[in-house]
Structure formats: structure tokens, C-alpha cells
């Protein structure tokens, strides 16, 4: 599966490299578009010294970590969100007659470096924020773990959003509420949101484990909601559970797929 | 080689109050032996495409059993893909934005075709189908005839035992059509590849198929040789007349 | 009027997509509302808004995404420019620009019903929104809303026609998206923007799409000045559009597309 992924991704990459002009434009474009979110944070901190109890460097850290996870999962699996387009155009049928998983083919379809802009932008923010926090190694080890788990969680949400399109072929935008909505949610400390919402994204759609819970450990902060301490280490568990759910949903979707058109 | 046993496929259409069940295919049984060349006919909406999709593993049947090349298409979709070739006349199975030769190279990797076999077969098909001049052209820039030849090549590079063609001559000009038919005849006669072909072009049937199956309203209305088909309406002069009679009756 | 009705019907075939869009707009409205509440709790009265004003602004801006087509597109002609079919439209006796505008107003009316009302209602139920009592405010808001759609159309029409000269228009599209999104007030209310950035942002056409109609609704702005500002941009963009249409026609006639 990994081999097939790399093979397809590499082939698409080579094809897109034949037109470097638009490609570079699009990388820069995605860098700027995602930079707008940082501009918003900057405007907010022009007016306040802390948001939800977190200062600018801490918010940038939360933003950068979640942004990195989201960008990685978007590059690797984000194309799955185009499922409904493929179903409508009939190209999903042709994926099913090839001896490779439909998921891998979806994920690599038109694989391009365009989304690197977002990745670079998140990395820059994180690189600026980290030195200002002065973290000891005893807590900083969690950062790569949280970025990895966050990537798996977002990838699972992309997959769930794709699987949903087997049912809602005419309304793929619903998935955006969870994928891009999840990205927007994790850009700010969860302490700004209502308690019900935070509990929902802790125990139902586990977005809280993308950055919030592990970050409470990294920043050594008490949980404003007073949730159990061990949740800070539960990100790998959440990632595993959600990815299993996503895999099952995708398989169920394929099984009940009804090819339309002639 | 292909075996359908009381296969049915229904769809629920409409929403809430207007919901109803449509049987695209019902209680369909037939067998295609190795080496046969079978034409699969039927009016629009009769269930042809649904049958093809079930044979190739795209669509799961709601009832009955299917075996193609010894495999259950729904359960062993990927294993089956390595044993059959599929061509859709209406859409390409090639990668739209990639040059033809990159598409073939991908096929080689995906189907795990041995490098030597691959070179030999590609050279042979390139010669037979005249692909050389547009080998480096992206698929989206190919003419329909060129694209069809590319599609057929991609479907045969892994030397499948069965070739399933869904309206392969649709939209082709007279010359391309004749070349396509000649190629398919050669493939079946000299290499023994089993071919199942759906078409609306009765010329395809008359030139190629020893056996014809006609599907109508989801079940088999006729199954026999070309001569048997003519005999169903001896007073009709043309094949069109025979088939029209069969569709409406 | 007939064309607007046609635009309304044409878009009603995308009902599922519109409902899905409303759902997504509502989710984002809720998330953004919390951020704004946190900000206004720390700085009450910031930029002349209280918390209820800020939350209302947030849900109004989400409600505007559909009708004002904040993410770009929505025009049939952009696809026709890409395929070259626009040549046929350009040599017709009727004005392509006015025809498109009428069609777009129909589209906006449809999306107002399906994509603007649901987020606003959910927002009101969850957070409680400001509702003007003076019927005059509602009348002014309606006028400001329609002017906002016209400004939005004027801008998108220019972007769509730009593809007549630029071969790969994806760069222009994404630049337009950035400008519209940031300078309309979608990301944050423009009156939060510091110093000169705020002054410039308020003067640009994009503020006529979200910030100005929202302020008219909230009664935070002199109505005549606001409507005048929007009208000026609407006229300017439509005039520019007419000029561009004329040179596009000349290009088609001379070069044959």
C-alpha cells in the first residue's frame, strides 16, 4: 500500500512539474491564504494581552502545532474530499477496476506540492513560537508526538468526510464543517469555547487531542475544565480509535457504493 | 469463465414519500466459457451497464452469485482486476493528465507485470494499434480513436484471460471502427482471450460475435447464436429489424 | 426580472449543496463567535461594539457568505469564458453584463433563503442576536444588502472576464479570494484593524460586501453615508465592467476568440 502510494504520488508530481509557473504561484497563494489566520491572531493581540488565558507565544504554539498536523494530513490524504466529484464524473468506477485500493488512488489523485505553502506557513509560526516558550526537554518531547497524532486525527477526519460523501454525494460541503472546521477550532486555545463544545471535541470528535490536551502538558497548565490529568497522554489512543472508525466507515461506504450514470 | 447465478440488483430511488425500488437486473443467469466471443445487447436502461459493473466488482449484487475467472468480484475485487481487462467506451480508464506512456508504466507497476513481458506486449500492441506517434501525449489531448486504442492497450498489458468491453466503438469513425473490430477478432481467435462486449452497433455484433445475449427489463430475452437470433424474426430483412422486434416484444 | 427568476430557479437545483453550505457556515459561525466573545470579554466596548453586537456581526458575516459569494465564483460566465463559449454571448444584442447581473441577483435571493437564514436562526437560538426594532433599519439593511450583492457581482464579473486575457486564471482567483475574505470583514470586523490598515480596509470595495451591511443592521453607521459608499463602488465596478466587456467584445471580433 505504501509502495502504491509513493508510486502514484511520484507519477503525479512529475506530471505537475511540467508546468512549474502556476505551481509556484499556487504554493505562494496557499502560504498567504493560510497566513490570514495568523494575521487575525495578530489583530486580536493588538487589543488584548491574552486570549482564553494564553499569551501570544502560547497561542502561536497551539496554532503552529495544529497547522502542521492539518497541513501534513491535507497533503497526504486531503484529496479524499474530492470523492463526490469523482463519483459524479464516473472516474471513481475506473479506480475500482484497478488492482489498487480506491483510498490510495483517491489520496494520490493529482498529488501536488501546492499545499506545501500551508505546511511552510505553520512551520514558520511554530519556529517563531517555540524559542519564546523556553520549554524544558522533560515536556518538549511531547511536541513531535502531538504533531504525529494530530496528523493521524485530521487524516481520519478527512477519510470520514470522504466516506460521508458516499451517502451525501450532492452535498460534499458538509465534510468541510468537520475538516476545515476542525482546523479552525484548533487554532485557538479551547478555553475560549463553551464547555459543552469542548466536551464534545474531547469525547465525541476527538479534536481536543490534536493539540489542546498534549499542549496542556507541554505548557504545564491546569485544565480549565478540570478534566482528568491522564487525558494529556491520551492523544495516541484517540488517534488509533478514530483511524479505525475512519477505516471502517470508508469500507462500509465502498460496499454500499451505487455507481450512477451509464 | 463468467458465471452468473440468479443475480439481481435493485436500487432505491426518490426520497421519503416517493421512495420506490427499481430492479435494474433481476434473476439473471448465464455462463460464458473460456475462448467465447459474446455480444451483450439491450436497449438503454435495460441493465447492461449494471451487469458489467457487477462483473467487474464496481457494484455489489443485491442477490445471487457471480464468478469471474474463478473469483467473486465483490469480495476479491483487486485479485480479479489482475485477471480481467475492462474498457469503457464512454470514459477512459487511463490517467487523464498523464502522457500515455506514463499511464502504461503505472499499469505495469499496479498490475505487477514482469518487465520483459511488459516490453514485449507493449511493443506488440504499439505495432498492432499504431500508438507510436502519440505515446508522449497527455491523455486529455488525444482524439477519441487514439484514446480508445490507448485504453485497449492498458487493459491488455497484464494479459487478462477475460476482456470486458462496454460500448468500445461508440463515437468512432468508420476507419477506426473497422481497425478496432479487426484487432478484437485477432485477439479472440489467435490468443484465445474471452471477450464480452456490449454495444448499440449491430455491425459489431454481426462482424464479431458468434453468440449473442439480449437483456431487456433486467432479464435475459435471448441467448443463442447469431443465426438463432435471425431466426426469431425470419421475415425481417435487416438485423436492425430483428433486434427492434425483440426489444419491443 | 424574468432573468432573475431564472437565476433563482437555476440555483434551486443545487439545493443539497446550499443546505450543506448553510450547515458549514453555521459551524464556523459558532466557532468564530466564541473567539469574538473571548476578545470582547477581555476588552468590553472594543471598536464601539458590545458582546451582542460582536456575535451578531459574526453570524451576519457567515450569513453573507452565500449571497455575496465571498469565496468567489457563482457566475455562469466564468465557465463560458474558459470554454470559449463567451464569444457567442458577447456578440448577442443583449448586454452580457446586465444579463449576468440579473441572473446573479436571482442566485443571491435563493442563497439568502437557504444559506443566510439558517445560520442566523441558529446563532440567535444559541447566543441571542441583536434584532433591530425600527422598521426603517430593516429597510436600510435590505437596501444595503442588495447594494452589497451588486458590488460583489461587479468584482466577480471583472475577475471572470479577466480570464479572456490571462490563460491560467487560478492565480487571479486565489488573489481575489484572499482580498475578499480578509478585507470584507469575514476574518475579523474591519474596525478592529489597527491604524492605517483599518482606514485603508474601510475604503476598499470589499468592505461594502460584509462590514457595511452588517454595520447598517447594527445601526453603527450613518445610513446615508453607508449607502452612498456602497453605491459609489457599485457604479464604479459596473462601469469598469462595461468597459472590459467592450474590449472583450473587440478582442473576440478581431481575433475570433
PDB file of N, CA and C in Angstrom, chain A residues 63-103:
ATOM      1  N   UNK A  63      -1.437  27.159  17.539  1.00  0.00           N
ATOM      2  CA  UNK A  63      -1.769  27.345  16.131  1.00  0.00           C
ATOM      3  C   UNK A  63      -0.787  26.596  15.231  1.00  0.00           C
ATOM      4  N   UNK A  64       0.499  26.761  15.501  1.00  0.00           N
ATOM      5  CA  UNK A  64       1.522  26.158  14.651  1.00  0.00           C
ATOM      6  C   UNK A  64       1.469  24.640  14.681  1.00  0.00           C
ATOM      7  N   UNK A  65       1.288  24.074  15.885  1.00  0.00           N
ATOM      8  CA  UNK A  65       1.252  22.614  16.006  1.00  0.00           C
ATOM      9  C   UNK A  65       0.047  22.051  15.262  1.00  0.00           C
ATOM     10  N   UNK A  66      -1.124  22.661  15.478  1.00  0.00           N
ATOM     11  CA  UNK A  66      -2.323  22.165  14.793  1.00  0.00           C
ATOM     12  C   UNK A  66      -2.194  22.380  13.287  1.00  0.00           C
ATOM     13  N   UNK A  67      -1.627  23.545  12.917  1.00  0.00           N
ATOM     14  CA  UNK A  67      -1.478  23.854  11.492  1.00  0.00           C
ATOM     15  C   UNK A  67      -0.576  22.854  10.793  1.00  0.00           C
ATOM     16  N   UNK A  68       0.500  22.469  11.463  1.00  0.00           N
ATOM     17  CA  UNK A  68       1.433  21.494  10.896  1.00  0.00           C
ATOM     18  C   UNK A  68       0.732  20.148  10.703  1.00  0.00           C
ATOM     19  N   UNK A  69      -0.001  19.712  11.725  1.00  0.00           N
ATOM     20  CA  UNK A  69      -0.740  18.442  11.621  1.00  0.00           C
ATOM     21  C   UNK A  69      -1.739  18.502  10.477  1.00  0.00           C
ATOM     22  N   UNK A  70      -2.480  19.617  10.419  1.00  0.00           N
ATOM     23  CA  UNK A  70      -3.509  19.721   9.389  1.00  0.00           C
ATOM     24  C   UNK A  70      -2.877  19.725   7.998  1.00  0.00           C
ATOM     25  N   UNK A  71      -1.801  20.506   7.824  1.00  0.00           N
ATOM     26  CA  UNK A  71      -1.169  20.595   6.512  1.00  0.00           C
ATOM     27  C   UNK A  71      -0.618  19.239   6.079  1.00  0.00           C
ATOM     28  N   UNK A  72       0.002  18.505   7.012  1.00  0.00           N
ATOM     29  CA  UNK A  72       0.541  17.182   6.674  1.00  0.00           C
ATOM     30  C   UNK A  72      -0.571  16.244   6.230  1.00  0.00           C
ATOM     31  N   UNK A  73      -1.658  16.197   7.005  1.00  0.00           N
ATOM     32  CA  UNK A  73      -2.736  15.277   6.643  1.00  0.00           C
ATOM     33  C   UNK A  73      -3.392  15.721   5.341  1.00  0.00           C
ATOM     34  N   UNK A  74      -3.446  17.036   5.120  1.00  0.00           N
ATOM     35  CA  UNK A  74      -4.048  17.562   3.900  1.00  0.00           C
ATOM     36  C   UNK A  74      -3.217  17.169   2.678  1.00  0.00           C
ATOM     37  N   UNK A  75      -1.889  17.295   2.800  1.00  0.00           N
ATOM     38  CA  UNK A  75      -1.018  16.907   1.693  1.00  0.00           C
ATOM     39  C   UNK A  75      -1.146  15.412   1.411  1.00  0.00           C
ATOM     40  N   UNK A  76      -1.149  14.612   2.482  1.00  0.00           N
ATOM     41  CA  UNK A  76      -1.116  13.159   2.300  1.00  0.00           C
ATOM     42  C   UNK A  76      -2.475  12.588   1.896  1.00  0.00           C
ATOM     43  N   UNK A  77      -3.560  13.097   2.502  1.00  0.00           N
ATOM     44  CA  UNK A  77      -4.865  12.455   2.288  1.00  0.00           C
ATOM     45  C   UNK A  77      -5.990  13.420   1.922  1.00  0.00           C
ATOM     46  N   UNK A  78      -5.698  14.723   1.885  1.00  0.00           N
ATOM     47  CA  UNK A  78      -6.764  15.706   1.692  1.00  0.00           C
ATOM     48  C   UNK A  78      -7.572  15.517   0.417  1.00  0.00           C
ATOM     49  N   UNK A  79      -6.944  14.912  -0.614  1.00  0.00           N
ATOM     50  CA  UNK A  79      -7.652  14.719  -1.879  1.00  0.00           C
ATOM     51  C   UNK A  79      -8.887  13.857  -1.749  1.00  0.00           C
ATOM     52  N   UNK A  80      -8.984  13.116  -0.635  1.00  0.00           N
ATOM     53  CA  UNK A  80     -10.139  12.243  -0.439  1.00  0.00           C
ATOM     54  C   UNK A  80     -11.427  13.069  -0.440  1.00  0.00           C
ATOM     55  N   UNK A  81     -11.317  14.357  -0.110  1.00  0.00           N
ATOM     56  CA  UNK A  81     -12.523  15.192  -0.062  1.00  0.00           C
ATOM     57  C   UNK A  81     -13.139  15.402  -1.446  1.00  0.00           C
ATOM     58  N   UNK A  82     -12.427  15.010  -2.493  1.00  0.00           N
ATOM     59  CA  UNK A  82     -12.998  15.178  -3.838  1.00  0.00           C
ATOM     60  C   UNK A  82     -13.797  13.962  -4.295  1.00  0.00           C
ATOM     61  N   UNK A  83     -14.107  13.065  -3.364  1.00  0.00           N
ATOM     62  CA  UNK A  83     -14.788  11.829  -3.742  1.00  0.00           C
ATOM     63  C   UNK A  83     -16.061  12.089  -4.542  1.00  0.00           C
ATOM     64  N   UNK A  84     -16.880  13.036  -4.075  1.00  0.00           N
ATOM     65  CA  UNK A  84     -18.170  13.227  -4.742  1.00  0.00           C
ATOM     66  C   UNK A  84     -17.965  13.661  -6.196  1.00  0.00           C
ATOM     67  N   UNK A  85     -16.938  14.482  -6.452  1.00  0.00           N
ATOM     68  CA  UNK A  85     -16.628  14.852  -7.841  1.00  0.00           C
ATOM     69  C   UNK A  85     -16.317  13.620  -8.675  1.00  0.00           C
ATOM     70  N   UNK A  86     -15.532  12.710  -8.102  1.00  0.00           N
ATOM     71  CA  UNK A  86     -15.156  11.505  -8.840  1.00  0.00           C
ATOM     72  C   UNK A  86     -16.358  10.598  -9.061  1.00  0.00           C
ATOM     73  N   UNK A  87     -17.242  10.541  -8.078  1.00  0.00           N
ATOM     74  CA  UNK A  87     -18.429   9.705  -8.240  1.00  0.00           C
ATOM     75  C   UNK A  87     -19.296  10.277  -9.363  1.00  0.00           C
ATOM     76  N   UNK A  88     -19.480  11.619  -9.333  1.00  0.00           N
ATOM     77  CA  UNK A  88     -20.348  12.235 -10.331  1.00  0.00           C
ATOM     78  C   UNK A  88     -19.761  12.105 -11.733  1.00  0.00           C
ATOM     79  N   UNK A  89     -18.436  12.228 -11.855  1.00  0.00           N
ATOM     80  CA  UNK A  89     -17.813  12.164 -13.178  1.00  0.00           C
ATOM     81  C   UNK A  89     -17.627  10.731 -13.653  1.00  0.00           C
ATOM     82  N   UNK A  90     -17.889   9.751 -12.773  1.00  0.00           N
ATOM     83  CA  UNK A  90     -17.714   8.354 -13.163  1.00  0.00           C
ATOM     84  C   UNK A  90     -16.279   7.870 -13.051  1.00  0.00           C
ATOM     85  N   UNK A  91     -15.363   8.751 -12.646  1.00  0.00           N
ATOM     86  CA  UNK A  91     -13.962   8.330 -12.575  1.00  0.00           C
ATOM     87  C   UNK A  91     -13.708   7.428 -11.370  1.00  0.00           C
ATOM     88  N   UNK A  92     -14.632   7.445 -10.410  1.00  0.00           N
ATOM     89  CA  UNK A  92     -14.442   6.537  -9.278  1.00  0.00           C
ATOM     90  C   UNK A  92     -14.588   5.082  -9.734  1.00  0.00           C
ATOM     91  N   UNK A  93     -15.476   4.843 -10.700  1.00  0.00           N
ATOM     92  CA  UNK A  93     -15.622   3.490 -11.260  1.00  0.00           C
ATOM     93  C   UNK A  93     -14.289   2.980 -11.802  1.00  0.00           C
ATOM     94  N   UNK A  94     -13.584   3.837 -12.508  1.00  0.00           N
ATOM     95  CA  UNK A  94     -12.333   3.370 -13.113  1.00  0.00           C
ATOM     96  C   UNK A  94     -11.290   3.079 -12.042  1.00  0.00           C
ATOM     97  N   UNK A  95     -11.392   3.746 -10.883  1.00  0.00           N
ATOM     98  CA  UNK A  95     -10.465   3.412  -9.801  1.00  0.00           C
ATOM     99  C   UNK A  95     -10.760   2.021  -9.258  1.00  0.00           C
ATOM    100  N   UNK A  96     -12.053   1.660  -9.282  1.00  0.00           N
ATOM    101  CA  UNK A  96     -12.430   0.367  -8.713  1.00  0.00           C
ATOM    102  C   UNK A  96     -12.020  -0.812  -9.593  1.00  0.00           C
ATOM    103  N   UNK A  97     -11.746  -0.577 -10.873  1.00  0.00           N
ATOM    104  CA  UNK A  97     -11.355  -1.724 -11.697  1.00  0.00           C
ATOM    105  C   UNK A  97      -9.840  -1.899 -11.737  1.00  0.00           C
ATOM    106  N   UNK A  98      -9.120  -1.089 -10.971  1.00  0.00           N
ATOM    107  CA  UNK A  98      -7.664  -1.263 -10.926  1.00  0.00           C
ATOM    108  C   UNK A  98      -7.280  -2.070  -9.693  1.00  0.00           C
ATOM    109  N   UNK A  99      -6.171  -2.803  -9.799  1.00  0.00           N
ATOM    110  CA  UNK A  99      -5.776  -3.645  -8.664  1.00  0.00           C
ATOM    111  C   UNK A  99      -5.049  -2.836  -7.601  1.00  0.00           C
ATOM    112  N   UNK A 100      -5.677  -1.773  -7.109  1.00  0.00           N
ATOM    113  CA  UNK A 100      -5.086  -0.980  -6.029  1.00  0.00           C
ATOM    114  C   UNK A 100      -6.242  -0.444  -5.205  1.00  0.00           C
ATOM    115  N   UNK A 101      -5.995  -0.167  -3.954  1.00  0.00           N
ATOM    116  CA  UNK A 101      -7.053   0.318  -3.087  1.00  0.00           C
ATOM    117  C   UNK A 101      -7.604   1.635  -3.605  1.00  0.00           C
ATOM    118  N   UNK A 102      -8.934   1.776  -3.545  1.00  0.00           N
ATOM    119  CA  UNK A 102      -9.553   3.014  -4.013  1.00  0.00           C
ATOM    120  C   UNK A 102      -9.082   4.190  -3.158  1.00  0.00           C
ATOM    121  N   UNK A 103      -8.833   3.935  -1.873  1.00  0.00           N
ATOM    122  CA  UNK A 103      -8.428   5.013  -0.973  1.00  0.00           C
ATOM    123  C   UNK A 103      -7.070   5.592  -1.369  1.00  0.00           C
TER     124      UNK A 103
END
